Amino acid sequence: MSEPIVVRRASAGEKATTLDDVTRELHAEDLVIADSAGGHGARAIGLAGVMGGAETEVSGATTDILLEAAHFDAVTIARTARRHRLGSEASRRFERGVDTRLQVAAVERALSLMQEFGGGQIEDVYTDLDETVAPAQIAMDVAYPSTIVGVEYPADEVVEALEKVGCVVDRDYESLLVTPPTWRPDLDSAITLVEEVARLRGYDNLPSVLPVAPPGRGLTHGQKVRRAVARTLAESGLTEVLTYPFISEQRLDDLGIHDEDPRRDWIALANPLSAEQPLMRTTMIATLVDAVRVNLGRGEQDVAVYELGRAYQAKHIGTLPVVDTTDGGITPAEVEALNEALPGQPRRVAGIMAGNRVRAGWNGHATPWGWADALAAVERVASVAGVEAHGVAGLAPAVAPGPCGDVLAG
């Protein structure tokens, strides 16, 4: 390690190897700790607030140790950790906010432990750069907690509660000026102070008052149809399930969907929950098979499930409009324009029948699900939905696409 040590933003395309022995290409928004090997602040030796670098890792041959205690911007650390998929103990602490007055005490404590248990010698060389600012005062009316929570809080109780969590309270009749402690970066507005007052009184002491249900016009036509479809499939012996709408392109290959099929018109997520499933489903069967697979894997051989939900189509994505919110609001026309930019999300229903419809018992043999059961279910759904099931008659016992979705017979 070469002095001086520098904290800077990474250069686009710069690379650094972290303690997990992974070489990462850095982003221009990443904050790094750098030493001066090769030039002033030239070599990145760690992702600030996330993970140190492999080149400066402590080993059995290490004789000199430089301790660093810092306070980093929570948003910057959170973005870096997620950008590199590198959640660490450090990043989780920094992205939630740390005490801006803790660093000196932390270094002194670490040095004393190293001296006491490791026999280390402390050199009188240190750097203390402090550009933090004191927490901003928050103005709040003493009756504000009672107004928000709906429970009467005496003024003395409000002041006592805030002082109990470390705040400094200056009271001028009915007005309060509250200075949060440095270790509570979450106290940044009057509403967060209200939460502390209510929490210390006890959420279990808040009375429960049920609101009066407003008069309505009943279910819409679409809601009635969806309930009728769900009830019909349940009466046919299927159980409703809810699956995640994420798939992989391999799933479409497994279903035998050819390249020209509209169900290949998928939408890729910019930040998927799983890298293995980066696409939104274009057919309900693509995710419903996962529910069947889980049941079969757990020993349940007779499975009949259905799902009502939405598929997603990329071809209907519109142009995202530019919405001006500087006046503090958004017009109905702008809302409609935003809705027009969303991808197509047609409603679909799908079902899978596997194993036996009737299990073997003392009164007879088992009756397996068959393609006729699938066709009968489609006919009943089409009937209650008020649509004509085109192409249902004569379908093979495989995937049966139609206006009501996809039905797969076991």
mmCIF file of C-alpha atoms in Angstrom:
data_model
loop_
_atom_site.group_PDB
_atom_site.id
_atom_site.type_symbol
_atom_site.label_atom_id
_atom_site.label_comp_id
_atom_site.label_asym_id
_atom_site.label_seq_id
_atom_site.Cartn_x
_atom_site.Cartn_y
_atom_site.Cartn_z
ATOM 1 C CA MET A 1 0.000 0.000 0.000
ATOM 2 C CA SER A 2 1.325 3.417 -1.010
ATOM 3 C CA GLU A 3 0.335 6.698 0.544
ATOM 4 C CA PRO A 4 -1.584 8.893 0.301
ATOM 5 C CA ILE A 5 -4.946 7.092 0.592
ATOM 6 C CA VAL A 6 -7.667 8.679 -1.531
ATOM 7 C CA VAL A 7 -11.467 8.381 -1.610
ATOM 8 C CA ARG A 8 -12.792 8.974 -5.118
ATOM 9 C CA ARG A 9 -15.305 7.883 -7.732
ATOM 10 C CA ALA A 10 -14.292 5.032 -9.974
ATOM 11 C CA SER A 11 -13.369 5.566 -13.575
ATOM 12 C CA ALA A 12 -15.640 3.995 -16.159
ATOM 13 C CA GLY A 13 -14.259 0.554 -17.017
ATOM 14 C CA GLU A 14 -11.855 0.484 -14.077
ATOM 15 C CA LYS A 15 -11.399 -2.951 -12.493
ATOM 16 C CA ALA A 16 -10.760 -4.064 -8.916
ATOM 17 C CA THR A 17 -10.502 -7.461 -7.224
ATOM 18 C CA THR A 18 -12.477 -7.669 -3.985
ATOM 19 C CA LEU A 19 -11.883 -9.910 -0.965
ATOM 20 C CA ASP A 20 -14.044 -12.661 -2.472
ATOM 21 C CA ASP A 21 -11.429 -12.977 -5.278
ATOM 22 C CA VAL A 22 -13.823 -11.659 -7.922
ATOM 23 C CA THR A 23 -12.524 -9.088 -10.387
ATOM 24 C CA ARG A 24 -15.237 -6.510 -10.915
ATOM 25 C CA GLU A 25 -15.628 -3.855 -13.573
ATOM 26 C CA LEU A 26 -16.503 -0.668 -11.741
ATOM 27 C CA HIS A 27 -19.145 1.901 -12.580
ATOM 28 C CA ALA A 28 -18.494 5.631 -12.689
ATOM 29 C CA GLU A 29 -20.840 6.127 -9.698
ATOM 30 C CA ASP A 30 -19.004 3.599 -7.496
ATOM 31 C CA LEU A 31 -17.088 5.060 -4.586
ATOM 32 C CA VAL A 32 -13.658 3.490 -4.058
ATOM 33 C CA ILE A 33 -10.777 3.651 -1.615
ATOM 34 C CA ALA A 34 -7.528 4.052 -3.568
ATOM 35 C CA ASP A 35 -3.838 4.226 -2.773
ATOM 36 C CA SER A 36 -1.128 5.889 -4.811
ATOM 37 C CA ALA A 37 0.632 2.854 -6.298
ATOM 38 C CA GLY A 38 1.154 3.922 -9.898
ATOM 39 C CA GLY A 39 0.182 7.517 -9.252
ATOM 40 C CA HIS A 40 -1.849 9.677 -6.892
ATOM 41 C CA GLY A 41 -5.002 7.681 -6.041
ATOM 42 C CA ALA A 42 -4.461 5.469 -9.082
ATOM 43 C CA ARG A 43 -5.120 1.985 -7.655
ATOM 44 C CA ALA A 44 -8.561 1.071 -6.272
ATOM 45 C CA ILE A 45 -8.026 -1.114 -3.197
ATOM 46 C CA GLY A 46 -11.641 -1.509 -2.116
ATOM 47 C CA LEU A 47 -15.271 -0.662 -2.791
ATOM 48 C CA ALA A 48 -16.018 1.996 -0.180
ATOM 49 C CA GLY A 49 -18.553 0.831 2.369
ATOM 50 C CA VAL A 50 -19.048 -2.520 0.624
ATOM 51 C CA MET A 51 -15.932 -4.721 0.551
ATOM 52 C CA GLY A 52 -12.163 -4.375 0.729
ATOM 53 C CA GLY A 53 -9.720 -5.352 -1.971
ATOM 54 C CA ALA A 54 -7.794 -8.602 -2.299
ATOM 55 C CA GLU A 55 -4.492 -6.780 -2.886
ATOM 56 C CA THR A 56 -4.533 -5.234 0.595
ATOM 57 C CA GLU A 57 -6.003 -8.219 2.449
ATOM 58 C CA VAL A 58 -4.574 -8.914 5.923
ATOM 59 C CA SER A 59 -2.600 -12.175 6.017
ATOM 60 C CA GLY A 60 -0.224 -13.978 8.332
ATOM 61 C CA ALA A 61 2.651 -11.969 6.882
ATOM 62 C CA THR A 62 1.048 -8.586 7.554
ATOM 63 C CA THR A 63 3.038 -6.334 9.919
ATOM 64 C CA ASP A 64 1.454 -2.900 9.433
ATOM 65 C CA ILE A 65 -2.269 -2.183 9.502
ATOM 66 C CA LEU A 66 -4.024 1.047 8.554
ATOM 67 C CA LEU A 67 -7.457 1.471 10.151
ATOM 68 C CA GLU A 68 -10.132 3.444 8.365
ATOM 69 C CA ALA A 69 -13.424 4.579 9.895
ATOM 70 C CA ALA A 70 -15.717 6.517 7.613
ATOM 71 C CA HIS A 71 -19.199 7.793 6.988
ATOM 72 C CA PHE A 72 -20.505 7.239 3.449
ATOM 73 C CA ASP A 73 -23.629 8.375 1.667
ATOM 74 C CA ALA A 74 -26.276 5.685 2.225
ATOM 75 C CA VAL A 75 -27.740 5.871 -1.303
ATOM 76 C CA THR A 76 -24.329 5.574 -2.972
ATOM 77 C CA ILE A 77 -23.429 2.473 -0.959
ATOM 78 C CA ALA A 78 -26.802 0.839 -1.567
ATOM 79 C CA ARG A 79 -26.546 1.381 -5.331
ATOM 80 C CA THR A 80 -22.993 0.009 -5.471
ATOM 81 C CA ALA A 81 -23.927 -3.121 -3.477
ATOM 82 C CA ARG A 82 -26.898 -3.851 -5.732
ATOM 83 C CA ARG A 83 -25.061 -2.981 -8.927
ATOM 84 C CA HIS A 84 -22.401 -5.600 -8.163
ATOM 85 C CA ARG A 85 -24.809 -7.994 -6.386
ATOM 86 C CA LEU A 86 -22.483 -7.785 -3.410
ATOM 87 C CA GLY A 87 -24.466 -7.558 -0.195
ATOM 88 C CA SER A 88 -22.092 -7.437 2.773
ATOM 89 C CA GLU A 89 -22.297 -6.656 6.467
ATOM 90 C CA ALA A 90 -20.675 -3.285 5.771
ATOM 91 C CA SER A 91 -23.054 -2.338 2.967
ATOM 92 C CA ARG A 92 -26.110 -3.269 5.003
ATOM 93 C CA ARG A 93 -24.971 -1.028 7.836
ATOM 94 C CA PHE A 94 -23.963 1.939 5.697
ATOM 95 C CA GLU A 95 -27.063 1.901 3.493
ATOM 96 C CA ARG A 96 -29.221 2.221 6.613
ATOM 97 C CA GLY A 97 -27.206 5.156 7.913
ATOM 98 C CA VAL A 98 -24.549 5.232 10.623
ATOM 99 C CA ASP A 99 -23.709 7.684 13.374
ATOM 100 C CA THR A 100 -21.621 10.526 11.961
ATOM 101 C CA ARG A 101 -19.853 10.978 15.322
ATOM 102 C CA LEU A 102 -18.943 7.325 15.828
ATOM 103 C CA GLN A 103 -15.796 7.094 13.691
ATOM 104 C CA VAL A 104 -13.237 8.443 16.165
ATOM 105 C CA ALA A 105 -14.533 6.294 19.014
ATOM 106 C CA ALA A 106 -14.567 3.236 16.735
ATOM 107 C CA VAL A 107 -10.920 3.686 15.709
ATOM 108 C CA GLU A 108 -9.801 4.215 19.294
ATOM 109 C CA ARG A 109 -11.634 1.090 20.436
ATOM 110 C CA ALA A 110 -10.185 -1.021 17.620
ATOM 111 C CA LEU A 111 -6.659 0.209 18.365
ATOM 112 C CA SER A 112 -6.976 -0.571 22.067
ATOM 113 C CA LEU A 113 -8.152 -4.117 21.300
ATOM 114 C CA MET A 114 -5.298 -4.710 18.855
ATOM 115 C CA GLN A 115 -2.832 -3.400 21.419
ATOM 116 C CA GLU A 116 -4.313 -5.424 24.288
ATOM 117 C CA PHE A 117 -4.743 -8.760 22.549
ATOM 118 C CA GLY A 118 -2.289 -8.553 19.664
ATOM 119 C CA GLY A 119 0.602 -6.703 21.236
ATOM 120 C CA GLY A 120 0.445 -4.032 18.585
ATOM 121 C CA GLN A 121 2.237 -0.702 18.720
ATOM 122 C CA ILE A 122 0.191 2.384 17.894
ATOM 123 C CA GLU A 123 1.903 5.041 15.805
ATOM 124 C CA ASP A 124 0.967 8.651 16.412
ATOM 125 C CA VAL A 125 -0.034 9.196 12.774
ATOM 126 C CA TYR A 126 -3.643 9.875 11.848
ATOM 127 C CA THR A 127 -5.879 11.891 9.569
ATOM 128 C CA ASP A 128 -9.234 13.294 10.629
ATOM 129 C CA LEU A 129 -11.320 14.793 7.830
ATOM 130 C CA ASP A 130 -14.739 15.899 9.032
ATOM 131 C CA GLU A 131 -17.120 17.505 6.552
ATOM 132 C CA THR A 132 -20.331 16.300 8.167
ATOM 133 C CA VAL A 133 -23.012 18.741 9.249
ATOM 134 C CA ALA A 134 -25.131 18.698 12.357
ATOM 135 C CA PRO A 135 -28.649 17.212 12.015
ATOM 136 C CA ALA A 136 -31.170 19.793 10.892
ATOM 137 C CA GLN A 137 -33.753 20.988 13.367
ATOM 138 C CA ILE A 138 -37.332 19.848 12.754
ATOM 139 C CA ALA A 139 -40.205 22.196 13.504
ATOM 140 C CA MET A 140 -43.332 20.503 14.850
ATOM 141 C CA ASP A 141 -46.478 21.603 16.618
ATOM 142 C CA VAL A 142 -46.861 19.856 19.963
ATOM 143 C CA ALA A 143 -50.389 18.744 18.973
ATOM 144 C CA TYR A 144 -49.237 17.228 15.661
ATOM 145 C CA PRO A 145 -48.858 13.635 16.984
ATOM 146 C CA SER A 146 -52.436 13.718 18.317
ATOM 147 C CA THR A 147 -53.685 15.012 14.971
ATOM 148 C CA ILE A 148 -51.952 12.286 12.973
ATOM 149 C CA VAL A 149 -52.498 9.265 15.242
ATOM 150 C CA GLY A 150 -55.957 10.209 16.477
ATOM 151 C CA VAL A 151 -55.003 9.651 20.120
ATOM 152 C CA GLU A 152 -54.545 12.412 22.667
ATOM 153 C CA TYR A 153 -50.877 12.912 23.592
ATOM 154 C CA PRO A 154 -50.207 15.503 26.332
ATOM 155 C CA ALA A 155 -47.487 18.002 25.490
ATOM 156 C CA ASP A 156 -45.230 16.802 28.295
ATOM 157 C CA GLU A 157 -45.492 13.207 27.043
ATOM 158 C CA VAL A 158 -44.525 14.259 23.516
ATOM 159 C CA VAL A 159 -41.436 16.105 24.761
ATOM 160 C CA GLU A 160 -40.482 13.259 27.101
ATOM 161 C CA ALA A 161 -40.784 10.658 24.323
ATOM 162 C CA LEU A 162 -38.576 12.631 21.955
ATOM 163 C CA GLU A 163 -35.946 13.244 24.611
ATOM 164 C CA LYS A 164 -35.993 9.548 25.486
ATOM 165 C CA VAL A 165 -34.802 8.630 21.982
ATOM 166 C CA GLY A 166 -31.963 11.182 22.177
ATOM 167 C CA CYS A 167 -33.513 14.279 20.651
ATOM 168 C CA VAL A 168 -32.872 17.785 21.952
ATOM 169 C CA VAL A 169 -36.215 19.582 22.233
ATOM 170 C CA ASP A 170 -36.629 23.367 22.423
ATOM 171 C CA ARG A 171 -40.214 24.222 23.349
ATOM 172 C CA ASP A 172 -41.837 27.567 22.816
ATOM 173 C CA TYR A 173 -45.439 27.268 24.037
ATOM 174 C CA GLU A 174 -47.131 25.055 21.423
ATOM 175 C CA SER A 175 -44.179 24.900 19.007
ATOM 176 C CA LEU A 176 -41.256 22.502 19.160
ATOM 177 C CA LEU A 177 -37.816 22.655 17.562
ATOM 178 C CA VAL A 178 -36.415 19.115 17.631
ATOM 179 C CA THR A 179 -32.782 18.243 16.929
ATOM 180 C CA PRO A 180 -32.404 14.483 16.251
ATOM 181 C CA PRO A 181 -29.314 12.646 17.526
ATOM 182 C CA THR A 182 -26.591 11.777 15.039
ATOM 183 C CA TRP A 183 -27.282 8.062 15.442
ATOM 184 C CA ARG A 184 -30.856 8.421 14.151
ATOM 185 C CA PRO A 185 -30.575 9.487 10.494
ATOM 186 C CA ASP A 186 -34.123 8.178 9.971
ATOM 187 C CA LEU A 187 -35.560 11.082 12.008
ATOM 188 C CA ASP A 188 -35.688 13.618 9.210
ATOM 189 C CA SER A 189 -39.229 15.036 9.317
ATOM 190 C CA ALA A 190 -42.102 15.716 11.679
ATOM 191 C CA ILE A 191 -43.942 12.540 10.655
ATOM 192 C CA THR A 192 -41.010 10.360 11.743
ATOM 193 C CA LEU A 193 -41.099 12.053 15.141
ATOM 194 C CA VAL A 194 -44.792 11.204 15.402
ATOM 195 C CA GLU A 195 -43.926 7.556 14.868
ATOM 196 C CA GLU A 196 -41.518 7.648 17.807
ATOM 197 C CA VAL A 197 -44.145 9.172 20.089
ATOM 198 C CA ALA A 198 -46.703 6.530 19.117
ATOM 199 C CA ARG A 199 -44.154 3.715 19.419
ATOM 200 C CA LEU A 200 -43.120 4.665 22.958
ATOM 201 C CA ARG A 201 -46.758 4.948 24.069
ATOM 202 C CA GLY A 202 -47.204 1.457 22.604
ATOM 203 C CA TYR A 203 -48.884 0.430 19.358
ATOM 204 C CA ASP A 204 -50.870 -2.133 21.348
ATOM 205 C CA ASN A 205 -52.451 0.738 23.282
ATOM 206 C CA LEU A 206 -53.891 2.339 20.146
ATOM 207 C CA PRO A 207 -57.661 1.747 19.968
ATOM 208 C CA SER A 208 -59.103 -0.070 16.994
ATOM 209 C CA VAL A 209 -61.863 1.737 15.126
ATOM 210 C CA LEU A 210 -63.265 0.038 12.047
ATOM 211 C CA PRO A 211 -64.070 2.457 9.233
ATOM 212 C CA VAL A 212 -67.543 2.543 7.772
ATOM 213 C CA ALA A 213 -67.614 0.863 4.392
ATOM 214 C CA PRO A 214 -68.674 3.359 1.733
ATOM 215 C CA PRO A 215 -71.663 2.446 -0.421
ATOM 216 C CA GLY A 216 -70.719 0.864 -3.722
ATOM 217 C CA ARG A 217 -72.259 -0.327 -6.942
ATOM 218 C CA GLY A 218 -71.292 -3.963 -6.538
ATOM 219 C CA LEU A 219 -68.892 -5.942 -8.717
ATOM 220 C CA THR A 220 -68.014 -4.824 -12.213
ATOM 221 C CA HIS A 221 -68.774 -7.058 -15.172
ATOM 222 C CA GLY A 222 -65.119 -8.109 -15.408
ATOM 223 C CA GLN A 223 -64.987 -9.008 -11.729
ATOM 224 C CA LYS A 224 -68.150 -11.096 -12.040
ATOM 225 C CA VAL A 225 -66.728 -12.948 -15.046
ATOM 226 C CA ARG A 226 -63.415 -13.692 -13.307
ATOM 227 C CA ARG A 227 -65.188 -14.989 -10.215
ATOM 228 C CA ALA A 228 -67.455 -17.153 -12.346
ATOM 229 C CA VAL A 229 -64.458 -18.603 -14.210
ATOM 230 C CA ALA A 230 -62.625 -19.331 -10.955
ATOM 231 C CA ARG A 231 -65.686 -20.936 -9.410
ATOM 232 C CA THR A 232 -66.267 -23.085 -12.510
ATOM 233 C CA LEU A 233 -62.718 -24.436 -12.531
ATOM 234 C CA ALA A 234 -62.871 -25.117 -8.781
ATOM 235 C CA GLU A 235 -66.120 -27.033 -9.290
ATOM 236 C CA SER A 236 -64.331 -29.018 -11.986
ATOM 237 C CA GLY A 237 -61.864 -30.275 -9.392
ATOM 238 C CA LEU A 238 -58.970 -27.832 -9.860
ATOM 239 C CA THR A 239 -57.247 -25.859 -7.102
ATOM 240 C CA GLU A 240 -56.309 -22.204 -7.612
ATOM 241 C CA VAL A 241 -52.626 -21.267 -7.212
ATOM 242 C CA LEU A 242 -50.621 -18.061 -7.564
ATOM 243 C CA THR A 243 -47.196 -18.161 -9.207
ATOM 244 C CA TYR A 244 -44.493 -15.576 -9.864
ATOM 245 C CA PRO A 245 -44.731 -14.147 -13.417
ATOM 246 C CA PHE A 246 -41.025 -14.616 -14.214
ATOM 247 C CA ILE A 247 -39.646 -17.119 -16.718
ATOM 248 C CA SER A 248 -36.561 -17.917 -18.773
ATOM 249 C CA GLU A 249 -36.350 -18.217 -22.542
ATOM 250 C CA GLN A 250 -35.539 -21.893 -22.021
ATOM 251 C CA ARG A 251 -39.052 -22.397 -20.638
ATOM 252 C CA LEU A 252 -40.544 -21.310 -23.951
ATOM 253 C CA ASP A 253 -38.240 -23.771 -25.701
ATOM 254 C CA ASP A 254 -39.378 -26.526 -23.334
ATOM 255 C CA LEU A 255 -43.010 -25.773 -24.209
ATOM 256 C CA GLY A 256 -42.226 -26.131 -27.912
ATOM 257 C CA ILE A 257 -43.230 -22.552 -28.780
ATOM 258 C CA HIS A 258 -41.789 -21.728 -32.207
ATOM 259 C CA ASP A 259 -39.978 -18.501 -33.043
ATOM 260 C CA GLU A 260 -42.901 -16.928 -34.951
ATOM 261 C CA ASP A 261 -45.399 -17.566 -32.155
ATOM 262 C CA PRO A 262 -46.771 -14.368 -30.482
ATOM 263 C CA ARG A 263 -45.841 -15.922 -27.151
ATOM 264 C CA ARG A 264 -42.194 -15.293 -28.092
ATOM 265 C CA ASP A 265 -42.862 -11.545 -27.838
ATOM 266 C CA TRP A 266 -41.402 -11.353 -24.357
ATOM 267 C CA ILE A 267 -40.383 -8.455 -22.109
ATOM 268 C CA ALA A 268 -36.949 -8.552 -20.440
ATOM 269 C CA LEU A 269 -36.602 -7.012 -16.980
ATOM 270 C CA ALA A 270 -33.780 -4.524 -16.411
ATOM 271 C CA ASN A 271 -33.272 -5.694 -12.813
ATOM 272 C CA PRO A 272 -34.793 -9.196 -12.392
ATOM 273 C CA LEU A 273 -35.119 -10.885 -9.022
ATOM 274 C CA SER A 274 -33.252 -13.866 -10.467
ATOM 275 C CA ALA A 275 -30.770 -13.817 -13.342
ATOM 276 C CA GLU A 276 -32.121 -17.228 -14.355
ATOM 277 C CA GLN A 277 -35.629 -15.813 -14.901
ATOM 278 C CA PRO A 278 -35.230 -12.391 -16.536
ATOM 279 C CA LEU A 279 -38.413 -12.449 -18.685
ATOM 280 C CA MET A 280 -42.080 -11.745 -17.975
ATOM 281 C CA ARG A 281 -44.354 -14.634 -18.853
ATOM 282 C CA THR A 282 -46.181 -14.541 -22.152
ATOM 283 C CA THR A 283 -48.396 -17.522 -21.323
ATOM 284 C CA MET A 284 -49.768 -18.727 -17.998
ATOM 285 C CA ILE A 285 -48.665 -22.318 -18.603
ATOM 286 C CA ALA A 286 -45.022 -21.182 -18.482
ATOM 287 C CA THR A 287 -45.229 -20.508 -14.741
ATOM 288 C CA LEU A 288 -48.028 -22.910 -13.812
ATOM 289 C CA VAL A 289 -45.797 -25.913 -14.539
ATOM 290 C CA ASP A 290 -43.564 -24.804 -11.643
ATOM 291 C CA ALA A 291 -46.431 -25.263 -9.193
ATOM 292 C CA VAL A 292 -47.068 -28.753 -10.553
ATOM 293 C CA ARG A 293 -43.383 -29.633 -10.421
ATOM 294 C CA VAL A 294 -43.144 -28.606 -6.754
ATOM 295 C CA ASN A 295 -46.146 -30.760 -5.848
ATOM 296 C CA LEU A 296 -44.833 -33.756 -7.752
ATOM 297 C CA GLY A 297 -41.429 -33.339 -6.138
ATOM 298 C CA ARG A 298 -43.052 -33.495 -2.700
ATOM 299 C CA GLY A 299 -44.827 -36.744 -3.412
ATOM 300 C CA GLU A 300 -48.264 -35.510 -4.477
ATOM 301 C CA GLN A 301 -48.918 -37.446 -7.671
ATOM 302 C CA ASP A 302 -52.505 -36.284 -8.300
ATOM 303 C CA VAL A 303 -52.397 -32.574 -9.121
ATOM 304 C CA ALA A 304 -54.992 -30.353 -10.802
ATOM 305 C CA VAL A 305 -54.341 -26.611 -10.565
ATOM 306 C CA TYR A 306 -55.381 -23.446 -12.332
ATOM 307 C CA GLU A 307 -54.388 -19.781 -12.240
ATOM 308 C CA LEU A 308 -56.051 -16.545 -13.271
ATOM 309 C CA GLY A 309 -53.597 -13.786 -14.063
ATOM 310 C CA ARG A 310 -51.950 -11.669 -16.702
ATOM 311 C CA ALA A 311 -49.528 -12.383 -19.503
ATOM 312 C CA TYR A 312 -47.247 -9.653 -20.869
ATOM 313 C CA GLN A 313 -46.576 -8.584 -24.459
ATOM 314 C CA ALA A 314 -43.711 -6.378 -25.567
ATOM 315 C CA LYS A 315 -45.250 -5.364 -28.881
ATOM 316 C CA HIS A 316 -47.813 -3.150 -27.162
ATOM 317 C CA ILE A 317 -45.280 -1.021 -25.295
ATOM 318 C CA GLY A 318 -45.841 2.617 -26.173
ATOM 319 C CA THR A 319 -43.601 5.653 -26.027
ATOM 320 C CA LEU A 320 -42.998 6.858 -22.499
ATOM 321 C CA PRO A 321 -44.206 10.477 -22.263
ATOM 322 C CA VAL A 322 -42.366 13.252 -20.479
ATOM 323 C CA VAL A 323 -44.466 14.303 -17.487
ATOM 324 C CA ASP A 324 -43.887 17.683 -15.861
ATOM 325 C CA THR A 325 -44.432 17.437 -12.094
ATOM 326 C CA THR A 326 -42.867 20.777 -11.168
ATOM 327 C CA ASP A 327 -46.306 22.191 -10.419
ATOM 328 C CA GLY A 328 -46.794 19.446 -7.817
ATOM 329 C CA GLY A 329 -49.429 17.418 -9.650
ATOM 330 C CA ILE A 330 -50.210 15.182 -12.613
ATOM 331 C CA THR A 331 -53.222 15.561 -14.865
ATOM 332 C CA PRO A 332 -55.650 12.775 -15.865
ATOM 333 C CA ALA A 333 -54.425 13.095 -19.438
ATOM 334 C CA GLU A 334 -50.842 12.498 -18.326
ATOM 335 C CA VAL A 335 -51.952 9.452 -16.340
ATOM 336 C CA GLU A 336 -53.684 8.106 -19.429
ATOM 337 C CA ALA A 337 -50.536 8.711 -21.501
ATOM 338 C CA LEU A 338 -48.459 6.791 -18.959
ATOM 339 C CA ASN A 339 -50.948 3.910 -19.054
ATOM 340 C CA GLU A 340 -50.705 3.842 -22.841
ATOM 341 C CA ALA A 341 -46.921 3.364 -22.526
ATOM 342 C CA LEU A 342 -47.319 0.191 -20.455
ATOM 343 C CA PRO A 343 -46.870 -3.202 -22.145
ATOM 344 C CA GLY A 344 -49.879 -5.283 -23.122
ATOM 345 C CA GLN A 345 -51.202 -7.223 -20.139
ATOM 346 C CA PRO A 346 -54.044 -9.459 -21.334
ATOM 347 C CA ARG A 347 -55.821 -11.582 -18.747
ATOM 348 C CA ARG A 348 -55.380 -15.319 -19.098
ATOM 349 C CA VAL A 349 -56.480 -18.473 -17.333
ATOM 350 C CA ALA A 350 -54.613 -21.764 -17.501
ATOM 351 C CA GLY A 351 -54.932 -25.153 -15.898
ATOM 352 C CA ILE A 352 -52.904 -28.347 -15.618
ATOM 353 C CA MET A 353 -54.318 -31.767 -14.757
ATOM 354 C CA ALA A 354 -51.927 -34.556 -13.789
ATOM 355 C CA GLY A 355 -52.428 -37.936 -12.205
ATOM 356 C CA ASN A 356 -55.869 -39.198 -11.170
ATOM 357 C CA ARG A 357 -59.146 -37.307 -11.118
ATOM 358 C CA VAL A 358 -60.619 -39.952 -8.804
ATOM 359 C CA ARG A 359 -58.301 -41.886 -6.537
ATOM 360 C CA ALA A 360 -58.525 -45.623 -6.114
ATOM 361 C CA GLY A 361 -60.692 -46.739 -3.220
ATOM 362 C CA TRP A 362 -62.720 -49.601 -1.865
ATOM 363 C CA ASN A 363 -65.488 -48.833 -4.348
ATOM 364 C CA GLY A 364 -63.482 -48.803 -7.561
ATOM 365 C CA HIS A 365 -60.323 -48.186 -9.521
ATOM 366 C CA ALA A 366 -58.647 -44.819 -9.994
ATOM 367 C CA THR A 367 -59.852 -42.573 -12.821
ATOM 368 C CA PRO A 368 -57.044 -40.555 -14.427
ATOM 369 C CA TRP A 369 -57.404 -37.054 -15.793
ATOM 370 C CA GLY A 370 -57.776 -37.117 -19.544
ATOM 371 C CA TRP A 371 -57.891 -34.743 -22.477
ATOM 372 C CA ALA A 372 -61.689 -34.897 -22.428
ATOM 373 C CA ASP A 373 -61.654 -33.409 -18.914
ATOM 374 C CA ALA A 374 -59.531 -30.526 -20.154
ATOM 375 C CA LEU A 375 -61.849 -29.845 -23.082
ATOM 376 C CA ALA A 376 -64.900 -30.027 -20.841
ATOM 377 C CA ALA A 377 -63.339 -27.504 -18.464
ATOM 378 C CA VAL A 378 -62.611 -25.130 -21.356
ATOM 379 C CA GLU A 379 -66.199 -25.445 -22.607
ATOM 380 C CA ARG A 380 -67.609 -24.664 -19.166
ATOM 381 C CA VAL A 381 -65.276 -21.679 -18.710
ATOM 382 C CA ALA A 382 -66.186 -20.345 -22.156
ATOM 383 C CA SER A 383 -69.849 -20.708 -21.302
ATOM 384 C CA VAL A 384 -69.746 -18.757 -18.032
ATOM 385 C CA ALA A 385 -67.431 -16.143 -19.571
ATOM 386 C CA GLY A 386 -69.857 -15.567 -22.426
ATOM 387 C CA VAL A 387 -67.363 -16.322 -25.209
ATOM 388 C CA GLU A 388 -67.192 -18.939 -27.885
ATOM 389 C CA ALA A 389 -64.450 -21.535 -27.397
ATOM 390 C CA HIS A 390 -63.129 -21.530 -30.970
ATOM 391 C CA GLY A 391 -61.129 -24.574 -31.885
ATOM 392 C CA VAL A 392 -61.845 -26.495 -28.699
ATOM 393 C CA ALA A 393 -63.453 -29.532 -30.284
ATOM 394 C CA GLY A 394 -60.938 -32.065 -31.583
ATOM 395 C CA LEU A 395 -57.897 -30.653 -29.793
ATOM 396 C CA ALA A 396 -55.129 -33.099 -28.932
ATOM 397 C CA PRO A 397 -54.363 -33.684 -25.225
ATOM 398 C CA ALA A 398 -51.554 -31.125 -25.134
ATOM 399 C CA VAL A 399 -51.638 -27.328 -25.066
ATOM 400 C CA ALA A 400 -55.027 -25.966 -26.110
ATOM 401 C CA PRO A 401 -54.824 -22.191 -26.773
ATOM 402 C CA GLY A 402 -58.090 -20.280 -26.950
ATOM 403 C CA PRO A 403 -59.745 -17.045 -25.898
ATOM 404 C CA CYS A 404 -59.793 -18.255 -22.294
ATOM 405 C CA GLY A 405 -56.086 -19.033 -22.150
ATOM 406 C CA ASP A 406 -54.101 -22.254 -22.253
ATOM 407 C CA VAL A 407 -55.221 -25.609 -20.870
ATOM 408 C CA LEU A 408 -52.791 -28.457 -20.495
ATOM 409 C CA ALA A 409 -54.246 -31.925 -19.908
ATOM 410 C CA GLY A 410 -52.192 -34.371 -17.895
#
